[in-house]
Short mmCIF file of C-alpha atoms in Angstrom, two decimals:
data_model
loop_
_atom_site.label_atom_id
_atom_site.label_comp_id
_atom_site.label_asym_id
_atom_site.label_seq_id
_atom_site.Cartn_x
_atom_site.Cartn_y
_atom_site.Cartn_z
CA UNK B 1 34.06 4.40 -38.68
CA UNK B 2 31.01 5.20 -36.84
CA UNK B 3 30.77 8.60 -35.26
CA UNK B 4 29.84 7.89 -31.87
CA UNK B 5 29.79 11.79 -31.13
CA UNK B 6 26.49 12.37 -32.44
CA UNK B 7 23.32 10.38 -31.40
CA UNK B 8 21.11 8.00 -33.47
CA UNK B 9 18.09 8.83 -34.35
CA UNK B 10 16.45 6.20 -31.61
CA UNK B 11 18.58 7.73 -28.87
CA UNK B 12 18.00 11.13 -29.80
CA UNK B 13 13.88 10.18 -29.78
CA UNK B 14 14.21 8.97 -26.45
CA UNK B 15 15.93 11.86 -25.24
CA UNK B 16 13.00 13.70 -27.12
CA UNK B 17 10.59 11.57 -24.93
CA UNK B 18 12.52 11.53 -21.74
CA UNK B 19 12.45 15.52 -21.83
CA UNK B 20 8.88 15.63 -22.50
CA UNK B 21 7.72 13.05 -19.78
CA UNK B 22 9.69 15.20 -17.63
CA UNK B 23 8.34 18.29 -18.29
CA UNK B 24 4.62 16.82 -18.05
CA UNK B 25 5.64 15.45 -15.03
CA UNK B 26 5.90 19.08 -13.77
CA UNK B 27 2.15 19.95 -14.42
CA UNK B 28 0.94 17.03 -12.91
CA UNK B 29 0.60 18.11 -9.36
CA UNK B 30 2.24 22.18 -9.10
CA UNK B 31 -1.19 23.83 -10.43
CA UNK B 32 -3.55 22.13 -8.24
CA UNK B 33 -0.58 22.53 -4.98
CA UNK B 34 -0.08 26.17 -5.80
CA UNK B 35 -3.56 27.32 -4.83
CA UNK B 36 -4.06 26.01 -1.20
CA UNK B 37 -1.66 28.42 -0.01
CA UNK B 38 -3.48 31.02 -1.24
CA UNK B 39 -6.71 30.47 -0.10
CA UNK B 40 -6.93 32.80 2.82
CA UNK B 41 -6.14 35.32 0.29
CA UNK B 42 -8.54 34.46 -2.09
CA UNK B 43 -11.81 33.08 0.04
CA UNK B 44 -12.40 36.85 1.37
CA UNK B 45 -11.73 38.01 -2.30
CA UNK B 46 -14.37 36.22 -3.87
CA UNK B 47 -16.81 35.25 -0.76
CA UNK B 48 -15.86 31.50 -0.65
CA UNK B 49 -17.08 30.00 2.50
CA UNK B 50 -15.16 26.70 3.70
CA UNK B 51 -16.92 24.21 1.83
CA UNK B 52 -16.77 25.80 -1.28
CA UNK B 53 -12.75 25.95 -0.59
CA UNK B 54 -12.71 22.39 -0.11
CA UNK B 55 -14.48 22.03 -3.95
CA UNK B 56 -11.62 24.02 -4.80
CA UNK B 57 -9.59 20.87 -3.94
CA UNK B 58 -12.22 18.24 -4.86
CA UNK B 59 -12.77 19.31 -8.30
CA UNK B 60 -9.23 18.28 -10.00
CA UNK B 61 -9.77 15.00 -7.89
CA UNK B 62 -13.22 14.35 -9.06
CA UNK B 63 -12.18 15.10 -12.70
CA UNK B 64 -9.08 12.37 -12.30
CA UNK B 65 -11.97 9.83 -10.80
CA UNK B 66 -14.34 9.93 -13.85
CA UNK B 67 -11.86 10.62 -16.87
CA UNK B 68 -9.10 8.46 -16.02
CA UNK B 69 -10.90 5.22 -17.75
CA UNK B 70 -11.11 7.40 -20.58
CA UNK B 71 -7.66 8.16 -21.23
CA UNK B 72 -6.86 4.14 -21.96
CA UNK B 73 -9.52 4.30 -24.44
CA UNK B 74 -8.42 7.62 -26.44
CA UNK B 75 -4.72 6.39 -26.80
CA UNK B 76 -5.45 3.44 -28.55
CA UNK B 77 -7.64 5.65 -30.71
CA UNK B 78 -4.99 8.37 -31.69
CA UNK B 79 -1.85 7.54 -29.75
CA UNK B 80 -0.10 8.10 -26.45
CA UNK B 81 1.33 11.37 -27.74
CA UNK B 82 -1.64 12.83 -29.47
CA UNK B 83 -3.99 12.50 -26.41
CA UNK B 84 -0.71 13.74 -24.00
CA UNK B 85 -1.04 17.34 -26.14
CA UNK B 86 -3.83 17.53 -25.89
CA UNK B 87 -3.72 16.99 -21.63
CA UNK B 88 -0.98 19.61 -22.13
CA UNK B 89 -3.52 22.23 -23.62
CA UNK B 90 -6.29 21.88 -21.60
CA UNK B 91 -3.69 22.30 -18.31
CA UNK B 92 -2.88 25.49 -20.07
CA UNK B 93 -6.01 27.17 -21.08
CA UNK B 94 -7.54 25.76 -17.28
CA UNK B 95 -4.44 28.16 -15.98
CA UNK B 96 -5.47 31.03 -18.19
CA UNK B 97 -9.34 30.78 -17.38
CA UNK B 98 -8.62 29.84 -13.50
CA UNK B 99 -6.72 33.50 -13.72
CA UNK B 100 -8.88 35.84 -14.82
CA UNK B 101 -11.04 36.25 -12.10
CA UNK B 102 -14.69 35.60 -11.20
CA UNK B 103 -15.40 32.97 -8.93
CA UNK B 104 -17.36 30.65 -11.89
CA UNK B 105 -13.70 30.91 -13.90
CA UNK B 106 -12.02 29.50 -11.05
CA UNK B 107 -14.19 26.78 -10.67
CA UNK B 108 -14.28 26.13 -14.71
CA UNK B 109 -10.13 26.53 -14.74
CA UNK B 110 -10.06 24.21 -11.76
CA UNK B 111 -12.23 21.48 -13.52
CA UNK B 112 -10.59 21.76 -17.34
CA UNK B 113 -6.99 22.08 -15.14
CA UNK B 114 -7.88 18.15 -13.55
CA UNK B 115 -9.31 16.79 -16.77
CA UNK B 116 -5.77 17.46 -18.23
CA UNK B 117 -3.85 15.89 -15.40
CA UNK B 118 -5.88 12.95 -15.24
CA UNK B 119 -5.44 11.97 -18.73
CA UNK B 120 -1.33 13.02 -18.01
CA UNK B 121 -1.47 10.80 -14.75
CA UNK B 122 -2.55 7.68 -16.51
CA UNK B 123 -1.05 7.59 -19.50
CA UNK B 124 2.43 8.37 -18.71
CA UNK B 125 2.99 4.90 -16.57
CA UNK B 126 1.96 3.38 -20.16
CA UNK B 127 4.50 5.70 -21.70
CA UNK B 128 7.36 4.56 -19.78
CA UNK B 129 6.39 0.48 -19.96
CA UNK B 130 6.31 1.12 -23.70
CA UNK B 131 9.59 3.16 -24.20
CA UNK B 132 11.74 2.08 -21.33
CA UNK B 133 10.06 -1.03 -20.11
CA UNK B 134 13.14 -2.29 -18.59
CA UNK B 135 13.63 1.40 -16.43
CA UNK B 136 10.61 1.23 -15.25
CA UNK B 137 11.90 1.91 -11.46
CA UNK B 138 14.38 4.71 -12.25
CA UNK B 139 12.24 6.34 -15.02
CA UNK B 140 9.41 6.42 -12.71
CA UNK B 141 11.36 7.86 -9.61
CA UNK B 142 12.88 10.56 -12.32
CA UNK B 143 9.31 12.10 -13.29
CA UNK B 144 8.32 11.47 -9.16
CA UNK B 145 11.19 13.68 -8.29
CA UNK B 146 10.43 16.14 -10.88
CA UNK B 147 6.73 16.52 -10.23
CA UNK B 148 7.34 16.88 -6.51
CA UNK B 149 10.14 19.78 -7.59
CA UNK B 150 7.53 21.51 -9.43
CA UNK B 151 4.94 20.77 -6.75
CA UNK B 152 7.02 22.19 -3.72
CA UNK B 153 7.87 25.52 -6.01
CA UNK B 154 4.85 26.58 -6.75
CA UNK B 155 3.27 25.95 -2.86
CA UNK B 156 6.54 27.94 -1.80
CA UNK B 157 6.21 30.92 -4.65
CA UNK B 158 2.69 31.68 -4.80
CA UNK B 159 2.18 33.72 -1.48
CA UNK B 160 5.00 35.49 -1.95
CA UNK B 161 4.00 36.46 -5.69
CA UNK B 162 0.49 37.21 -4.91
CA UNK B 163 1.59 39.82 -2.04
CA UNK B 164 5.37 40.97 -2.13
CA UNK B 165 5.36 41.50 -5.66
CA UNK B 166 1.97 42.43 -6.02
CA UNK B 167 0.49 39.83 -8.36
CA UNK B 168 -2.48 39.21 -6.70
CA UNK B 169 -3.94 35.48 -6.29
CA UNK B 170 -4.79 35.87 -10.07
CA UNK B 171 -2.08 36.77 -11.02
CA UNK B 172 0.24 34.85 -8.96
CA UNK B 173 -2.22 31.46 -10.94
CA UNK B 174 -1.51 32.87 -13.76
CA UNK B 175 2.11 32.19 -13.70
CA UNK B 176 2.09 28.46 -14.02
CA UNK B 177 1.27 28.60 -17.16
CA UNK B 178 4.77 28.74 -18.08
CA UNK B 179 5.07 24.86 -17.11
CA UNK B 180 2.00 23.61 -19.60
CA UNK B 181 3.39 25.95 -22.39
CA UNK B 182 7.14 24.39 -21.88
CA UNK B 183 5.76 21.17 -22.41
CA UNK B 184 3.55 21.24 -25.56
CA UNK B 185 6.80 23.05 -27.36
CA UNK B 186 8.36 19.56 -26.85
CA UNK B 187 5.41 17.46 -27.62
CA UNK B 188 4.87 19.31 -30.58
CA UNK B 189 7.77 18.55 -32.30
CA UNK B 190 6.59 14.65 -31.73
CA UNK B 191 3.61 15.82 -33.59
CA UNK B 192 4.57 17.86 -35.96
CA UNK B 193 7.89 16.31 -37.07
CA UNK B 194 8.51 12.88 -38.69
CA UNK B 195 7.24 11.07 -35.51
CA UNK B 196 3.37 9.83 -35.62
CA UNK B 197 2.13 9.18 -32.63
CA UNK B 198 2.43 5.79 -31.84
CA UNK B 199 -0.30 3.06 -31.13
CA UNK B 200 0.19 2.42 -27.37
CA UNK B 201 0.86 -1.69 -27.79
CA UNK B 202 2.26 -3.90 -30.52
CA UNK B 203 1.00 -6.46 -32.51
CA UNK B 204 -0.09 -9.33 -30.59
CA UNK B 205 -0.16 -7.83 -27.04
CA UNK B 206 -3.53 -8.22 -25.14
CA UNK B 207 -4.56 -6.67 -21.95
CA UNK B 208 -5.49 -9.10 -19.04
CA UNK B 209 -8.52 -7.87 -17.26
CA UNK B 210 -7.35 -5.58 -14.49
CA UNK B 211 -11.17 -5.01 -13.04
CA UNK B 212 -11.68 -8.44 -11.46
CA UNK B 213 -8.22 -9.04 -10.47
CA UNK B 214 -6.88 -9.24 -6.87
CA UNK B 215 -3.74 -7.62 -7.37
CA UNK B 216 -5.19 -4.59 -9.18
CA UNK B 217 -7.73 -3.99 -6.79
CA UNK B 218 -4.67 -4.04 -4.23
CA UNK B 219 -2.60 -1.61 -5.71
CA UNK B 220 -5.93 0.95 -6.38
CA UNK B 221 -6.56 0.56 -2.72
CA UNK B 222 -3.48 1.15 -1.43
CA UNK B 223 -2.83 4.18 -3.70
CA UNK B 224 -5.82 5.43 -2.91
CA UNK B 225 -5.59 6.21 0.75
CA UNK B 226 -2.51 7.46 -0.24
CA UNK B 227 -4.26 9.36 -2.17
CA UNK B 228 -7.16 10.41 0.04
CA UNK B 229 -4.59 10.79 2.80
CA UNK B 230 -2.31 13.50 0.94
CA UNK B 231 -4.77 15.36 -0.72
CA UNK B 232 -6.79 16.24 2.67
CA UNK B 233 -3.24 17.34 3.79
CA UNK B 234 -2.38 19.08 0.99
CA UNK B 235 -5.92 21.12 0.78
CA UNK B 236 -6.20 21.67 4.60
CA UNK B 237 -2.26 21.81 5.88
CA UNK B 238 -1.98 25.68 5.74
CA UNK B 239 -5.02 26.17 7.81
CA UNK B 240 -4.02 23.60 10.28
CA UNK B 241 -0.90 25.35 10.64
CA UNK B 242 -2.52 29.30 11.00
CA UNK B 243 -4.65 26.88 13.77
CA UNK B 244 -1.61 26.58 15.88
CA UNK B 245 -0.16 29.88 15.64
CA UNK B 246 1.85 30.04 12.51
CA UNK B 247 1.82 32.80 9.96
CA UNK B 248 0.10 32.74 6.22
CA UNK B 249 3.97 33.06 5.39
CA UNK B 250 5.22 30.36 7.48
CA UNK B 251 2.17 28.09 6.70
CA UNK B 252 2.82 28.44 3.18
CA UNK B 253 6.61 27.94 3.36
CA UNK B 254 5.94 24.44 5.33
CA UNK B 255 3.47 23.32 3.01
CA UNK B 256 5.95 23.94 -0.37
CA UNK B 257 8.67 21.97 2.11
CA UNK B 258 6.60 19.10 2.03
CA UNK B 259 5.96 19.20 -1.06
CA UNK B 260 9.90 18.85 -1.21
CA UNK B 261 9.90 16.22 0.92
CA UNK B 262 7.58 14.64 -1.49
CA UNK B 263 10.01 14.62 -4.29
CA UNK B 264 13.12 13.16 -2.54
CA UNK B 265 11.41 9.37 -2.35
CA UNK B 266 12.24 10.15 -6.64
CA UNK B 267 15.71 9.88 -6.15
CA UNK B 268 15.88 7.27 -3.88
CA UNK B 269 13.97 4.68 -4.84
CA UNK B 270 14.22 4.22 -8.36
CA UNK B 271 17.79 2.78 -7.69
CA UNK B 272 16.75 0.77 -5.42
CA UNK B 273 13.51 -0.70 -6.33
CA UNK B 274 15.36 -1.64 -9.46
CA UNK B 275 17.98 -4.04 -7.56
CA UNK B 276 14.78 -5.72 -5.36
CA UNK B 277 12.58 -8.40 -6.28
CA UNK B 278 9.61 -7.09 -4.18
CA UNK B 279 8.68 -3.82 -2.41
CA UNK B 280 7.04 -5.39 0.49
CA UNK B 281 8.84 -3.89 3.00
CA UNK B 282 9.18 -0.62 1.51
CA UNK B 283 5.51 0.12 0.82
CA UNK B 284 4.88 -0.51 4.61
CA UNK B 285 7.79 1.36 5.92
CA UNK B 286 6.39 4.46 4.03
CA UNK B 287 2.76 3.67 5.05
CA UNK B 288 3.89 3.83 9.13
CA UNK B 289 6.12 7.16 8.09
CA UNK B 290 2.81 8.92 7.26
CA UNK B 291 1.20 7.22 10.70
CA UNK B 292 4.16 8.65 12.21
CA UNK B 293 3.92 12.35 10.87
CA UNK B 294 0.14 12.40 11.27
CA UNK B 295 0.59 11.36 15.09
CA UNK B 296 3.61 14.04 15.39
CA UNK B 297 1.16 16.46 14.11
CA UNK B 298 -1.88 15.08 16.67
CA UNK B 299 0.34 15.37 20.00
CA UNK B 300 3.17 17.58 19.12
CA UNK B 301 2.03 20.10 16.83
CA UNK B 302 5.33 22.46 17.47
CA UNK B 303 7.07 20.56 15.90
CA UNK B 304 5.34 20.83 12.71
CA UNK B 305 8.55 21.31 10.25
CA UNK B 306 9.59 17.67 11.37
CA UNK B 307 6.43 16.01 11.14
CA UNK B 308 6.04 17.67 7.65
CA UNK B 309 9.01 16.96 6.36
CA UNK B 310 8.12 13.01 7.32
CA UNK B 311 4.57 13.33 6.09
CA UNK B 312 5.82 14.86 2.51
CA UNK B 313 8.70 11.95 2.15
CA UNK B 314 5.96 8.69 3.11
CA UNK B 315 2.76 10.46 0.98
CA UNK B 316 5.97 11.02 -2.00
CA UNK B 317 7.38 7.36 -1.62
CA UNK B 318 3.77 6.34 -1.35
CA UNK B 319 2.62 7.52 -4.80
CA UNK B 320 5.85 6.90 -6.54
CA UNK B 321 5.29 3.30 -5.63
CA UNK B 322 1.92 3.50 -6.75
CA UNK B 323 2.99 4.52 -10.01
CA UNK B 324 6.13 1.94 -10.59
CA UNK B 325 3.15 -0.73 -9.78
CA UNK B 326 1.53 0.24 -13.06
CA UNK B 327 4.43 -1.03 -14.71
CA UNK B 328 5.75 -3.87 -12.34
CA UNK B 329 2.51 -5.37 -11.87
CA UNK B 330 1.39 -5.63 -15.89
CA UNK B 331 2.54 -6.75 -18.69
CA UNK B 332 2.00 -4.78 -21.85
CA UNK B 333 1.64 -0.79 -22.18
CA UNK B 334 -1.64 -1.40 -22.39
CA UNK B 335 -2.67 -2.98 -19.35
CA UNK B 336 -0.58 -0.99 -17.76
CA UNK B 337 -2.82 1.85 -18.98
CA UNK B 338 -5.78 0.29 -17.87
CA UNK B 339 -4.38 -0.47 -14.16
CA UNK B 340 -3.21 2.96 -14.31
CA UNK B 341 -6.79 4.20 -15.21
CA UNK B 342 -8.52 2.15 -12.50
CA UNK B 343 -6.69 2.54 -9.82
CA UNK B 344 -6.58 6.45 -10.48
CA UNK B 345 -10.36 6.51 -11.11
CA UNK B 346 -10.96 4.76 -7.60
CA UNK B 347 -8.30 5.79 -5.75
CA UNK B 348 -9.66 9.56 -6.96
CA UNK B 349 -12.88 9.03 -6.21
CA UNK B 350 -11.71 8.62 -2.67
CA UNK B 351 -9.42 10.95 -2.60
CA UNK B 352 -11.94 13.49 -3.90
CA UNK B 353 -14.32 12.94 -0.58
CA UNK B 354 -11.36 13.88 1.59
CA UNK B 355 -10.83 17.34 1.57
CA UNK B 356 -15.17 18.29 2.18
CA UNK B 357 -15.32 15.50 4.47
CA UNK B 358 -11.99 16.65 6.39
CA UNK B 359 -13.65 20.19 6.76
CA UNK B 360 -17.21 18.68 7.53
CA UNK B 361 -15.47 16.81 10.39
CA UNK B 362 -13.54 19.72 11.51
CA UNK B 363 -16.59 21.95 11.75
CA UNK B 364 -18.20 19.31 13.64
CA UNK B 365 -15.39 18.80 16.56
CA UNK B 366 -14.11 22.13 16.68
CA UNK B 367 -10.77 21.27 16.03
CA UNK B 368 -8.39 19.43 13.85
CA UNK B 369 -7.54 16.34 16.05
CA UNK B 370 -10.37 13.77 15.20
CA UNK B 371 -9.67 14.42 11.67
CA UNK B 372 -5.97 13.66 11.92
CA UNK B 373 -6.66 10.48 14.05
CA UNK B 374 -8.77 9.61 11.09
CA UNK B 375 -6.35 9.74 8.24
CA UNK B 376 -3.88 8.34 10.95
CA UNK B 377 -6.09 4.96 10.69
CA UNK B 378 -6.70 4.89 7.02
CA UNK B 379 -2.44 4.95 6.73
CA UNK B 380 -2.36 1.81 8.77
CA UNK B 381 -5.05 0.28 6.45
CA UNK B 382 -2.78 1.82 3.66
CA UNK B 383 0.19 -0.53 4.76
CA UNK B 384 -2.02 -3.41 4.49
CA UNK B 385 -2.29 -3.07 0.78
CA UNK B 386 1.02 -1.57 0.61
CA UNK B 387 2.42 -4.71 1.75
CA UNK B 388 -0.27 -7.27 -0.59
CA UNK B 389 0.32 -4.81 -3.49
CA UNK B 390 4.28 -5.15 -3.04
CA UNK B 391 4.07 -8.60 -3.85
CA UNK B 392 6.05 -10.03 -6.73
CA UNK B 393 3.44 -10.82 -9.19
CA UNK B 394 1.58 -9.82 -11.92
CA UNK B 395 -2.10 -9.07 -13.24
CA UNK B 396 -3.17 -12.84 -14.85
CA UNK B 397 -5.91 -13.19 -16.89
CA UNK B 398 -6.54 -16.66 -14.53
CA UNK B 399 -6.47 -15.13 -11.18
CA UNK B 400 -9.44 -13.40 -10.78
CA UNK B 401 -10.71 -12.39 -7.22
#
């Protein structure tokens, strides 16, 4: 008689796999969310005018733009796991050399911090179509809702840690290393046990171009100016608050609840994106959500937890969708990888002009409103490609644009 108490050895590696997709999942957005709400404490600290607070925000961006086609390449080279360890470590030493100080370390933690999550971001899509190819939906929404947990944490914690228990904005960083360091103990057991990493397709699989396809250009579009859109928010969302008359406490507290917000889509639409045959509908419902909360914010600022809380749900949904495309729309791990890497590398790319050009705009009206009506149109363009991208197809190698 079998004993059923026990696991198998596959069931127990998936287990092994879904813990450590989780727990990547949790650095992939909390170390670059945790600083914005500390940047009134930190530009007097170290002198950093506006612009240079916006780099802040640019730099992980810029660093997903231009090695996300890279990280395709360097898992068929030494596997999905080795290269994900290797993301893991360079999250972790960026957190240690982000922390200790000088304004070039924050800058150099900042950059090594986004190489790491880019090459996280767009291979774990390929991870999931490889290992649970027919969960793509609920896996996806699982590490969504766990990346938005960690995300809205760390915006809520890090005020209070810097000043109430007298960390300091260094040391305050410095305590997200914890998440990178929780991680690599699981993936080093993949590495270091009987597991090798594995090649990221099997025999006979071949990626369809995904550069001079329609659909792919769809889906990189569309989560890009979900991209763009949310990162400007995310970089400039505590000083729009302080604008109208909230406090640093307050500010920061609203931006970690929509970060929250950001994580519920993760629970909700895995289930039922797996029951639909196309996500049309949904992809523009959450498009017109964020056209919603950035109007709320434009004529009816007081009632900024609301319009937050909407933002943070349709900017959530939005990028979880994004993600589930890079499986739904392919058909191998490894085109799923490359979609994944461009549509990160030019959806990054515009999300990385959004946070300088947001502040050069603001500087240049005097206020916050022309900005907002600008991301409010790009989210209406968003919904365009939300709805082509939706679409129940897949990449062909015949269908070219």
């Amino acid at each position: 008689m079998t004993d059923t108490r026990h696991p198998t050895p596959r069931n127990a590696r998936l287990l092994l796999i879904l813990a450590g997709i989780l727990l990547i999942a949790a650095n992939l957005r909390a170390p670059i969310t945790g600083l914005p709400p500390l940047l009134p404490i930190l530009q007097p600290a170290l002198d950093l005018d506006t612009t240079l607070a916006g780099l802040l925000t640019t730099l992980p961006l810029l660093a997903f733009a231009f090695f996300s086609p890279l990280a395709p390449r360097l898992a068929r080279r030494t596997g999905l796991e080795a290269v994900l360890f290797a993301a893991l470590v360079l999250i972790a030493g960026g957190i240690a050399l982000r922390s200790l100080g000088p304004q070039w370390s924050l800058f150099a933690g900042t950059a090594a911090i986004g190489i790491g999550i880019a090459l996280g971001n767009v291979l774990l899509p390929s991870l999931i179509k490889r290992d649970f190819p027919t969960r793509i939906p609920s896996m996806t929404g699982a590490y969504a809702l766990t990346m938005g947990v960690a995300a809205a944490l760390a915006s809520a914690t890090m005020t209070p840690l810097a000043t109430r228990f007298g960390l300091g904005w260094d040391g305050a960083l410095a305590t997200m290393i914890v998440l990178p360091l929780a991680a690599l103990a699981v993936w080093w057991t993949r590495l270091s046990g009987r597991h090798n990493p594995a090649a990221m397709t099997t025999a006979g699989t071949r990626a369809a171009p995904v550069w001079t396809s329609a659909l792919a250009w769809q889906v990189t579009l569309f989560m890009g100016l979900n991209s763009f859109v949310y990162y400007v928010i995310v970089g400039w969302l505590p000083t729009i608050l302080l604008a109208h008359g909230h406090s640093a406490t307050g500010a920061g507290s609203l931006h970690g609840l929509m970060q929250l917000a950001s994580a519920v889509p993760g629970l909700l639409l895995g289930p039922l994106i797996q029951r639909s045959r196309n996500q049309k509908a949904i992809a523009v419902a959450v498009s017109l959500l964020i056209v919603l909360a950035l109007g709320g914010l434009l004529a009816h600022p007081s009632l900024a937890t609301l319009w937050v809380v909407c933002f943070g749900f349709g900017a959530g949904a939005g990028v979880t969708l994004s993600l589930m495309f890079m499986g739904l729309r392919t058909r191998s791990p490894e085109q799923a990888a490359a979609l994944s890497g461009m549509a990160q590398c030019i959806g990054y790319l515009l999300a990385a002009s959004g946070p300088p050009l947001i502040g050069w705009m603001h500087d240049a009206a005097g206020s916050w409103d022309v900005p907002l009506a600008g991301c409010l149109a790009l989210a209406l363009v968003m919904a365009v490609f939300g709805f082509l991208s939706g679409r129940d197809r897949q990449i062909h190698d015949t269908r070219p644009v």
